[in-house]
XYZ file of C-alpha atoms in Angstrom:
645
model
C 0.206 -0.061 0.162
C 0.922 3.580 -0.307
C 0.248 6.898 0.869
C -1.775 10.080 -0.945
C -1.866 13.020 0.312
C -4.365 15.529 -0.909
C -4.565 19.420 -1.239
C -6.539 19.695 1.551
C -4.004 17.591 3.533
C -6.056 13.911 4.160
C -3.786 10.610 3.334
C -5.682 8.040 2.100
C -4.114 4.209 1.195
C -3.691 3.211 -1.891
C -2.487 0.278 -3.623
C 0.556 0.540 -5.092
C 0.177 1.265 -8.935
C -3.328 3.136 -8.626
C -3.446 5.547 -11.209
C -4.962 9.247 -10.398
C -8.291 8.568 -12.496
C -8.722 5.984 -10.004
C -7.918 8.054 -6.896
C -10.321 10.287 -7.760
C -13.195 7.661 -8.513
C -12.522 7.091 -5.404
C -13.566 10.082 -4.383
C -16.352 11.315 -6.473
C -18.302 10.202 -9.847
C -18.299 13.576 -10.746
C -15.392 14.262 -10.248
C -14.091 11.251 -12.228
C -16.057 13.176 -14.933
C -13.834 15.922 -15.222
C -11.140 15.335 -13.851
C -8.218 16.085 -17.016
C -5.096 15.400 -15.629
C -3.625 15.071 -12.090
C -0.265 16.658 -10.553
C 1.964 14.321 -8.648
C 4.427 15.727 -6.311
C 5.192 18.476 -8.773
C 4.890 17.347 -11.635
C 1.494 17.158 -14.154
C 0.759 13.786 -15.297
C -1.476 12.026 -17.579
C -4.247 9.975 -15.223
C -3.589 6.537 -16.629
C -0.217 6.881 -15.729
C 0.610 4.290 -11.981
C 1.599 5.466 -8.903
C 4.583 3.617 -6.996
C 5.151 5.389 -3.828
C 3.919 7.815 -1.939
C 2.892 10.977 -3.456
C 0.943 14.840 -3.480
C -1.330 14.409 -5.503
C -3.834 16.932 -6.904
C -6.616 16.383 -8.947
C -6.816 18.930 -11.592
C -10.054 20.709 -13.589
C -11.029 22.587 -16.623
C -10.715 25.633 -13.352
C -7.652 25.166 -12.658
C -4.750 26.596 -15.069
C -2.776 23.726 -15.518
C -6.050 21.599 -16.527
C -6.131 24.092 -19.190
C -2.791 23.822 -20.332
C -2.994 20.467 -20.849
C -6.686 20.535 -22.466
C -5.144 22.851 -24.868
C -1.518 21.000 -25.528
C -3.794 17.932 -26.043
C -6.197 20.086 -28.707
C -3.408 21.462 -30.818
C -2.855 17.255 -31.677
C -6.121 16.903 -32.587
C -5.448 20.198 -34.531
C -1.928 18.216 -35.725
C -4.443 14.655 -36.605
C -7.043 16.905 -38.052
C -4.243 18.569 -40.494
C -2.418 15.732 -41.781
C -6.129 14.285 -42.827
C -6.751 17.531 -44.965
C -3.108 18.049 -46.108
C -1.175 14.924 -46.658
C 2.274 14.977 -46.137
C 2.191 17.963 -44.087
C 5.003 18.021 -41.552
C 5.046 19.686 -37.904
C 7.838 21.305 -35.641
C 6.259 22.058 -32.127
C 2.781 22.217 -30.603
C 2.558 24.331 -27.424
C -0.427 25.397 -25.471
C -0.465 29.576 -24.830
C -2.428 31.876 -22.516
C -5.690 31.549 -24.811
C -5.546 28.630 -26.636
C -2.716 26.719 -28.953
C -0.968 26.833 -31.561
C 1.202 24.016 -34.068
C 3.640 25.245 -36.659
C 3.165 23.545 -39.850
C 5.030 22.961 -43.271
C 1.801 22.419 -45.608
C 4.493 22.493 -48.620
C 4.323 25.227 -49.932
C 0.215 24.716 -49.904
C -1.083 28.774 -48.761
C -3.605 29.080 -45.698
C -6.131 31.303 -46.089
C -9.384 31.923 -43.433
C -11.037 30.612 -46.000
C -9.853 26.894 -44.443
C -10.384 27.676 -40.705
C -14.090 26.070 -40.692
C -12.882 23.127 -43.045
C -10.378 22.193 -40.356
C -12.554 23.236 -37.684
C -15.129 20.846 -38.512
C -12.246 18.097 -38.955
C -11.274 18.364 -35.779
C -15.322 17.597 -34.049
C -15.317 14.728 -36.221
C -11.862 13.302 -34.860
C -12.998 14.177 -31.139
C -16.240 12.900 -31.464
C -14.468 9.355 -31.989
C -12.810 9.706 -28.597
C -9.903 8.549 -29.783
C -7.586 7.933 -25.995
C -4.136 10.273 -25.779
C -1.417 7.084 -25.760
C 1.977 7.428 -23.947
C 4.719 5.319 -24.932
C 8.062 5.474 -24.060
C 10.344 4.724 -27.096
C 14.384 4.811 -27.563
C 16.221 7.493 -29.706
C 16.516 5.313 -32.159
C 13.394 4.434 -32.773
C 12.140 8.176 -32.573
C 14.280 8.762 -35.155
C 13.988 5.665 -37.919
C 9.880 6.927 -37.298
C 10.083 10.455 -38.098
C 12.635 9.402 -40.335
C 10.183 7.412 -42.587
C 7.611 9.510 -42.225
C 10.196 12.343 -43.736
C 9.608 14.860 -41.093
C 12.739 16.747 -40.426
C 11.899 19.129 -38.081
C 11.192 16.304 -35.265
C 14.653 14.628 -36.759
C 15.870 17.862 -35.314
C 14.242 18.033 -32.267
C 15.127 14.537 -31.518
C 18.901 15.492 -31.734
C 18.801 17.679 -28.480
C 17.036 14.454 -26.805
C 18.861 11.847 -23.795
C 17.723 8.603 -24.924
C 15.767 7.004 -21.904
C 13.954 10.426 -21.724
C 11.837 10.406 -25.022
C 7.993 9.854 -25.214
C 5.809 9.333 -28.393
C 1.913 10.107 -27.401
C -0.486 8.719 -29.880
C -4.480 9.488 -30.934
C -6.237 7.782 -33.435
C -3.957 7.614 -36.456
C -1.491 10.342 -35.435
C 2.021 10.034 -33.992
C 2.980 12.698 -31.925
C 6.618 13.295 -30.175
C 6.183 14.888 -26.950
C 6.418 14.868 -22.802
C 2.809 14.934 -22.163
C 0.856 15.206 -20.720
C -2.240 14.581 -21.422
C -6.315 14.817 -21.631
C -7.089 11.236 -21.372
C -9.370 10.880 -24.730
C -10.548 13.675 -27.728
C -13.995 13.468 -26.282
C -13.818 15.558 -23.747
C -12.924 18.721 -26.463
C -16.894 19.492 -27.751
C -15.609 23.334 -29.445
C -12.787 24.206 -31.828
C -12.039 27.775 -33.061
C -9.359 28.486 -35.506
C -8.157 32.278 -34.478
C -5.200 33.250 -36.870
C -2.769 31.768 -38.855
C 0.670 33.221 -39.442
C 4.474 33.350 -40.699
C 6.990 31.824 -37.699
C 10.769 30.967 -38.465
C 11.910 27.203 -37.528
C 13.492 27.237 -34.487
C 13.080 31.273 -34.447
C 15.966 31.951 -36.515
C 15.481 33.410 -39.341
C 17.990 31.588 -42.058
C 15.514 28.681 -41.094
C 12.366 28.196 -43.521
C 9.747 29.886 -42.756
C 6.856 27.705 -41.332
C 2.828 28.701 -40.828
C 2.176 29.332 -37.271
C -2.308 28.402 -37.265
C -3.547 29.041 -33.702
C -6.468 27.774 -32.243
C -8.368 27.692 -28.874
C -11.342 24.639 -27.732
C -13.431 24.551 -25.052
C -15.348 21.826 -23.189
C -18.221 23.203 -23.687
C -19.558 25.259 -26.936
C -21.379 27.628 -24.707
C -17.803 28.474 -23.161
C -16.758 29.368 -27.045
C -19.478 31.391 -27.440
C -18.667 33.080 -24.537
C -14.897 33.645 -24.860
C -15.693 35.191 -28.722
C -18.083 37.679 -27.109
C -15.498 38.495 -24.853
C -12.900 39.043 -27.902
C -15.260 41.557 -29.476
C -15.977 43.476 -26.360
C -12.107 43.143 -25.828
C -11.645 44.969 -29.073
C -13.545 47.925 -28.011
C -12.294 48.150 -24.829
C -8.795 47.752 -26.521
C -6.523 50.924 -24.888
C -4.883 52.430 -28.203
C -8.488 52.402 -29.682
C -10.118 53.974 -26.100
C -6.271 56.149 -25.908
C -6.929 57.739 -29.308
C -10.706 58.498 -28.896
C -10.389 59.842 -25.468
C -6.584 62.285 -26.308
C -4.941 60.322 -23.592
C -2.071 59.607 -25.544
C 0.369 59.354 -28.824
C 2.850 57.664 -30.578
C 4.932 59.279 -33.446
C 7.860 57.354 -35.614
C 10.055 60.696 -35.249
C 10.503 60.424 -31.081
C 10.828 56.430 -31.929
C 9.139 53.017 -31.555
C 7.699 52.320 -28.256
C 7.863 55.737 -26.960
C 4.671 57.628 -25.380
C 3.785 60.378 -25.495
C 1.175 61.880 -22.567
C -1.343 64.221 -23.771
C -2.954 66.599 -21.913
C -5.854 64.276 -20.636
C -3.740 61.981 -20.075
C -1.040 63.420 -18.035
C -3.819 64.219 -16.247
C -4.928 61.140 -15.786
C -1.003 60.420 -15.196
C -0.862 62.738 -12.590
C -3.967 62.023 -10.783
C -2.600 58.101 -10.186
C 1.023 60.123 -8.974
C -0.877 61.822 -6.535
C -2.959 59.066 -5.317
C -0.064 56.430 -4.339
C 2.190 60.001 -3.026
C -0.803 61.118 -0.532
C -0.318 57.064 0.667
C 3.212 56.523 0.434
C 3.350 60.064 2.698
C 1.398 58.224 5.421
C 3.705 55.104 4.871
C 6.767 56.749 6.191
C 7.773 56.760 2.640
C 10.508 59.676 1.562
C 11.055 61.047 -1.799
C 13.826 61.176 -4.034
C 14.999 62.022 -7.267
C 17.467 60.310 -9.881
C 19.246 61.109 -13.112
C 17.993 59.068 -16.246
C 21.338 57.773 -16.740
C 23.993 56.991 -14.870
C 27.920 55.282 -14.920
C 27.908 52.329 -16.736
C 30.187 51.519 -13.870
C 26.579 51.862 -11.465
C 24.788 48.944 -13.328
C 28.425 47.070 -13.287
C 28.126 47.230 -9.468
C 24.596 46.070 -9.008
C 24.481 43.129 -12.733
C 22.960 44.662 -14.151
C 24.975 45.292 -17.006
C 25.679 41.621 -17.017
C 22.575 40.722 -16.843
C 20.918 43.194 -20.163
C 23.207 45.372 -21.439
C 23.930 43.465 -24.332
C 19.379 43.430 -24.882
C 19.273 46.671 -23.648
C 20.419 50.415 -24.850
C 23.985 50.652 -25.729
C 26.757 52.446 -23.674
C 26.738 56.787 -24.505
C 29.878 58.064 -25.305
C 31.026 61.011 -23.694
C 33.946 63.227 -25.425
C 36.170 62.186 -22.158
C 36.883 57.921 -24.364
C 37.654 56.454 -20.614
C 33.907 57.573 -19.864
C 30.097 55.411 -20.325
C 26.612 56.190 -19.337
C 23.939 53.688 -19.605
C 20.093 55.325 -19.775
C 18.994 53.633 -16.996
C 17.457 50.450 -16.864
C 16.037 50.059 -12.890
C 16.545 53.205 -10.226
C 17.383 50.484 -6.931
C 21.213 51.011 -7.885
C 20.988 54.961 -7.581
C 18.775 54.318 -4.638
C 21.548 52.610 -2.816
C 23.837 55.597 -3.977
C 21.346 57.539 -1.737
C 21.563 55.099 1.252
C 24.925 55.179 1.271
C 25.632 59.146 1.759
C 25.586 59.004 5.240
C 26.245 56.256 8.171
C 23.187 54.701 9.217
C 22.086 53.717 12.561
C 19.715 50.513 13.149
C 17.669 52.908 15.011
C 16.478 54.884 11.970
C 15.969 51.910 9.872
C 13.742 51.257 7.916
C 14.850 53.785 5.596
C 11.832 54.400 3.322
C 13.221 55.866 -0.299
C 10.127 56.656 -2.975
C 10.499 57.884 -7.057
C 8.548 58.507 -9.938
C 11.296 57.155 -11.892
C 11.488 56.982 -15.303
C 13.642 53.749 -17.148
C 14.513 52.375 -20.254
C 14.925 48.728 -22.581
C 15.338 48.485 -25.520
C 12.311 45.870 -25.780
C 12.751 43.867 -29.209
C 10.441 45.721 -32.277
C 7.728 43.038 -32.952
C 6.962 42.702 -28.991
C 6.267 46.417 -28.628
C 2.154 46.911 -27.518
C 0.480 50.161 -27.132
C 1.702 50.953 -23.736
C 2.032 47.613 -22.186
C 5.455 47.312 -23.501
C 7.335 50.269 -24.428
C 10.653 51.730 -24.559
C 10.723 53.842 -22.101
C 8.225 53.639 -18.307
C 8.052 54.919 -15.075
C 7.630 53.052 -12.125
C 6.235 53.782 -9.041
C 9.508 52.933 -7.404
C 10.703 52.968 -4.392
C 13.242 50.284 -1.680
C 13.190 50.022 1.834
C 16.136 49.312 3.134
C 15.435 47.493 6.393
C 17.025 45.297 9.307
C 16.612 41.488 8.601
C 14.249 40.859 11.626
C 11.821 43.601 9.548
C 11.512 42.274 6.450
C 8.165 40.253 6.917
C 6.553 43.143 8.763
C 7.633 45.492 6.096
C 6.682 42.998 3.727
C 3.031 42.997 4.536
C 2.648 46.806 4.680
C 3.578 47.123 0.852
C 1.273 44.115 0.483
C -1.552 46.322 2.178
C -0.275 49.080 0.194
C -0.678 47.246 -3.230
C -4.102 46.236 -2.092
C -5.252 49.391 -1.185
C -4.063 50.558 -4.839
C -5.989 48.432 -6.339
C -9.778 48.551 -4.173
C -9.174 52.252 -5.166
C -9.150 51.399 -9.008
C -11.847 48.399 -9.206
C -9.313 45.076 -9.430
C -10.769 42.304 -7.382
C -10.302 39.632 -8.490
C -5.980 38.618 -8.696
C -3.392 36.536 -6.914
C -0.101 36.607 -5.661
C 2.216 34.463 -7.873
C 4.967 33.892 -5.578
C 7.609 33.661 -7.740
C 11.147 31.497 -6.802
C 14.026 30.979 -8.103
C 14.267 27.785 -10.314
C 16.288 24.735 -8.495
C 17.320 23.174 -11.874
C 19.298 26.301 -13.072
C 21.685 28.804 -10.522
C 23.542 30.299 -12.335
C 20.970 32.688 -13.622
C 20.924 34.177 -10.201
C 23.114 35.926 -8.439
C 24.079 35.494 -4.235
C 24.004 32.531 -1.991
C 21.260 30.120 -1.415
C 21.200 30.763 1.719
C 19.920 34.149 1.665
C 17.906 32.924 -1.086
C 15.829 30.504 1.513
C 16.026 33.262 4.187
C 14.334 36.179 1.171
C 11.866 32.644 0.021
C 10.767 32.354 3.267
C 9.307 35.611 4.576
C 7.978 36.124 0.929
C 6.151 32.615 1.983
C 4.707 33.705 5.154
C 3.949 36.980 4.925
C 1.800 35.992 1.781
C 0.217 33.027 4.312
C -0.153 35.640 6.838
C -2.382 37.379 4.997
C -4.338 34.839 3.323
C -3.420 35.730 -0.389
C -5.356 33.681 -2.849
C -1.615 32.278 -3.850
C 0.570 30.080 -6.586
C 4.292 29.680 -6.704
C 6.114 29.459 -9.390
C 9.185 28.060 -10.075
C 12.128 30.516 -12.187
C 9.949 33.680 -12.112
C 12.549 35.185 -9.799
C 14.020 38.283 -10.519
C 17.955 37.516 -10.689
C 18.328 39.345 -7.448
C 15.951 37.343 -5.261
C 12.631 36.047 -5.119
C 9.018 38.893 -5.413
C 5.591 38.531 -5.033
C 3.448 39.063 -7.793
C -0.401 39.976 -8.061
C -1.740 38.377 -11.033
C -5.545 40.525 -11.869
C -8.254 39.598 -13.709
C -10.062 41.968 -15.441
C -13.327 42.384 -16.601
C -12.881 40.742 -19.483
C -11.517 37.716 -17.317
C -7.916 38.301 -18.710
C -4.647 38.090 -16.575
C -2.485 41.241 -16.034
C 0.767 40.451 -14.099
C 0.609 44.611 -12.037
C 1.726 45.454 -8.689
C 5.656 43.608 -7.377
C 7.222 43.546 -4.101
C 10.756 41.769 -4.174
C 13.304 40.751 -1.288
C 16.687 41.410 -2.483
C 19.838 40.528 0.146
C 22.191 40.500 -3.152
C 22.640 44.412 -3.534
C 23.048 45.523 -0.222
C 26.424 43.176 -0.713
C 27.578 44.381 -3.988
C 27.249 47.931 -2.895
C 28.616 47.260 0.795
C 25.235 48.265 2.273
C 26.098 48.562 5.755
C 24.499 50.061 9.470
C 26.050 50.124 12.569
C 23.546 47.719 15.116
C 22.716 47.923 19.011
C 26.269 45.862 19.258
C 27.710 48.650 17.680
C 28.823 46.606 15.141
C 28.397 47.349 11.248
C 25.419 44.699 9.909
C 24.195 44.886 5.522
C 20.746 45.975 5.285
C 17.681 43.909 3.492
C 16.682 45.870 0.578
C 12.910 45.422 -0.283
C 11.586 46.589 -4.075
C 8.266 47.422 -4.455
C 6.241 48.838 -6.849
C 1.767 48.760 -6.591
C 1.451 49.959 -9.748
C 4.006 48.216 -11.663
C 4.956 50.662 -14.610
C 2.387 53.630 -15.076
C 2.214 53.049 -18.483
C 1.288 49.236 -18.524
C -0.802 49.715 -14.866
C -2.737 52.943 -17.734
C -3.606 50.162 -20.185
C -4.832 47.512 -18.171
C -7.411 50.152 -16.431
C -8.434 51.216 -19.626
C -9.070 48.235 -20.734
C -10.425 47.122 -17.656
C -12.610 49.880 -17.295
C -13.787 50.119 -21.327
C -12.211 54.049 -20.326
C -14.877 54.383 -17.605
C -12.557 55.522 -15.231
C -13.428 55.712 -11.307
C -14.346 59.231 -10.821
C -11.522 60.368 -9.087
C -9.708 59.527 -11.378
C -11.391 60.886 -14.836
C -9.624 63.379 -16.768
C -12.867 65.669 -16.979
C -14.954 64.651 -14.024
C -17.573 66.875 -15.104
C -18.973 68.837 -18.774
C -21.452 72.268 -18.012
C -23.320 72.316 -20.902
C -25.641 75.701 -21.283
C -28.573 75.580 -22.966
C -27.954 78.495 -25.176
C -25.138 81.518 -25.032
C -27.352 83.249 -22.778
C -25.896 81.225 -19.592
C -22.554 81.205 -20.810
C -21.796 83.677 -17.791
C -23.692 81.354 -15.236
C -21.947 78.414 -16.337
C -18.124 80.508 -16.233
C -19.781 80.809 -12.797
C -20.160 77.413 -11.596
C -16.847 75.554 -13.245
C -14.744 78.707 -11.199
C -17.047 77.186 -7.755
C -16.234 73.630 -8.648
C -13.032 74.162 -9.840
C -12.493 75.690 -6.277
C -13.275 72.561 -4.583
C -10.921 70.484 -6.513
C -13.429 68.974 -9.091
C -12.061 69.752 -12.687
C -13.991 69.943 -15.667
C -14.799 71.653 -18.714
C -17.363 74.427 -19.931
C -18.809 73.077 -23.911
C -19.301 76.754 -24.814
C -19.952 75.597 -28.514
C -22.733 76.649 -30.871
C -24.557 73.754 -31.033
C -27.877 72.005 -29.995
C -28.097 70.963 -25.851
C -28.449 66.833 -27.314
C -25.127 66.915 -29.466
C -23.183 68.164 -26.377
C -25.170 65.509 -24.528
C -23.735 63.088 -27.415
C -20.745 64.067 -27.693
C -20.086 64.562 -23.518
C -21.361 60.569 -23.470
C -18.961 59.937 -25.512
C -16.317 60.883 -24.423
C -17.468 59.236 -21.220
C -17.727 62.384 -19.111
C -19.400 61.342 -15.437
C -21.179 64.453 -15.070
C -22.774 66.690 -17.847
C -23.911 69.869 -16.078
C -26.894 71.488 -17.629
C -27.789 75.535 -16.742
C -30.510 77.049 -18.862
C -32.774 79.628 -16.926
C -34.724 77.710 -14.860
C -31.035 76.705 -13.078
C -29.525 80.580 -13.336
C -32.681 81.479 -11.465
C -31.556 78.771 -7.908
C -27.993 78.695 -8.363
C -28.357 74.925 -9.743
C -27.177 72.570 -11.952
C -29.508 69.861 -13.842
C -27.678 66.356 -13.366
C -27.060 63.735 -15.520
C -24.551 60.706 -14.701
C -22.711 59.301 -17.629
C -24.539 56.097 -17.719
C -27.563 56.487 -16.105
C -29.160 59.124 -17.226
C -31.414 62.553 -15.599
C -30.244 62.449 -12.093
C -32.759 65.928 -11.091
C -31.749 69.344 -10.792
C -30.054 70.330 -7.640
C -27.874 73.866 -5.619
C -24.214 73.679 -7.093
C -24.053 72.602 -3.348
C -25.280 70.112 -3.196
C -23.823 68.992 -6.088
C -20.563 69.435 -4.514
C -21.144 67.674 -0.931
C -23.318 64.258 -3.281
C -19.540 64.434 -5.632
C -17.231 64.324 -2.392
C -19.387 61.992 -0.367
C -19.091 59.508 -3.917
C -15.347 60.026 -3.987
C -14.435 60.054 -0.303
C -16.854 56.280 -0.290
C -13.752 55.340 -3.355
C -11.353 56.301 -1.148
C -11.600 56.013 2.159
C -13.085 52.417 2.487
C-alpha cells in the first residue's frame, strides 16, 4: 500500500500502481468525469500513469490553469491530426499551449493556408474529437524515434530528437496520429466539444530567420460550445476596449515615429490621469513613511556593472552613451534601484533609523524588440512607482506585509477585485541565472511565503520566475474580461546590499548589512494605465477621470452663469470643462457621453435663477436638478466612499 496526500492534507491509502483516475473515482464519480490530468508531487501527469510510491496528488480540471494547459496541449495534437487528414504530407514543428489556446507550426509543402479554410479544419477537429480517441503515452528509444520520423520524412521532428537524451523520449498517439511529446494529455479527445481556428501567421523554424518559415496556426478549444461562444463575445468586447483605440478617442496618449517606437507621448488629458495616479500614490506613501527622492535618467556604466544589471541586460538594452572623454560611458538607466543604493550610502546609518524607505516615480529605459512593442503595455521608456526599503533582517516580514497592504489599497481604489498573488521563486535546477548564496535565497523566499500566508492571500507558486537578484511576490490581476495581467510587484533582495557594500551600525555597535525590499504597486504607469483603460472601458473611477464634469449651457445667454459654476467647482478641486460651442444641447450631451465624462451639468434659465444645475450621470441618465452646493457635497461623498473604504 502507498499513502496519497490530497490538497486538503488528508491521506488515503491505495494499492501500489494506482492511477490518478482511480483516485478520482474513489472520491466521487463527478470528479472522475471532469478530471483532466493530475499533479503528482510537482509534476503534471496523465491520469492513466501508475503511481508506485507515496505521493501528494492534486486532481486538475478545466477550472485549474494546469488543467486548461493540458486541454489545449491535447487540442494542438487534435489540430495536427486534422491537418494530416486534410493535407497529406504535412510536416510538423512544435505545438504548445499558450495563454488562450494553442498553436502548431506546420510545413504545408508550399500550400497557402487562408481564412477560408478555417471552418473546414474546425469541422474535421470536431469530427475526430467525437471518436473519443485515447491519448496513449509510450516510451521509445532515441533510435526508434529517429527511425519513425525518418520513414515519415519529417525533418523538424528529427531536428528536435537530436537534442533529446535517450531514455527520456516519449510518443503520444491518438487515433491515427503519432507525435513526439513529453505530455501530459487529457484522457481522450471526447472532452473537446468546441473548436475555433483563430489566426494564421508565419514563424521561422526554431525562431531563426535563416531557417525555413513555417505556417503557425492558432486555435482555441473548450469543453462546451457555450464557453466558446462566451469567449468570442469577450474578444469582441476586448476590441472595443483596446487601450490603443480608446487612448486615441479619449486623447490620452500618442506615438510618433519621429520620436521613436515604444516611446509614448502623453497628451494633456492623459497627463492629468497620470498626475492623479501619482498624487494618489504619493499621499499613500507619505502616510506609510516613505521619503521622496529624484535620480537622473542616466548613470555611469560602472554603476550597473556593480549592480549586475549590465551583465544581465547590457547586451539586449540601449547601448552605452559615449562622451568626449574616451574613458567615460553612461547608460540610460534600466532600473532605479542602483541609484537608491547610492542615496542610502550618502551617510552612515544606525539601526534606530531603519527602515529607510525611498520612493521615486523614476523613468527607466529598456530596448524591447520592435516585434514585442504593443501600445502602452510593452514600451521602451516607462515610469515606475518605484520604492526601496532598507531594513534590518528582523523587520523584513513586517515591512513586506505593509507593502502588501498598500498594493491591496491601490487595487480596491481602482476596482481590481479579482487577483492572485504569485510567489515567484528561483529555478532550483538552474541557479546560475541568479546572484547570491543559497542561504540568502532561502531567507528571502521564506519571508515572502510567510507574509503571503499571514495576509491570507490566494497564492500560486512559480519556480524560475524570480528576479535575478531575489524572489518576488507578483500580483496577477484579472480584468473585467477575465484576462490576467501582472501588475504590482514586491521583491526581497539580500544581494544588492552586498554588491553595494551597504551598512548600518547595529545595537552591538558593529557593522551589519541591511535587507532591501523593492516594490512597485502600479508596476509601470504605462502598463497600469493600459490595463486600467481596458478594465473599465475608459469609464475611469470618478476620482481619477481626467474630466469629472462637463458644463453644458442650453444657449449663449447662460455662458456667464456656466463660468461661475465652473469656477465654484474648480475651487473645490472638481475638474472639468465648459462646452460653449454653438450646438444644440442634445449634441453636447451625446458628445460628452462619447467622451465618457462622468457628470454632465446642464444650465439654463431655471438653473441660473436657483444657482443650480441639472445633473446627468454618464451611462445612467438624468439625476434631477440640485443646487450647486448639493452637487459638490454629493460628488465629494462619492469620492470619499471610493478612497476611504
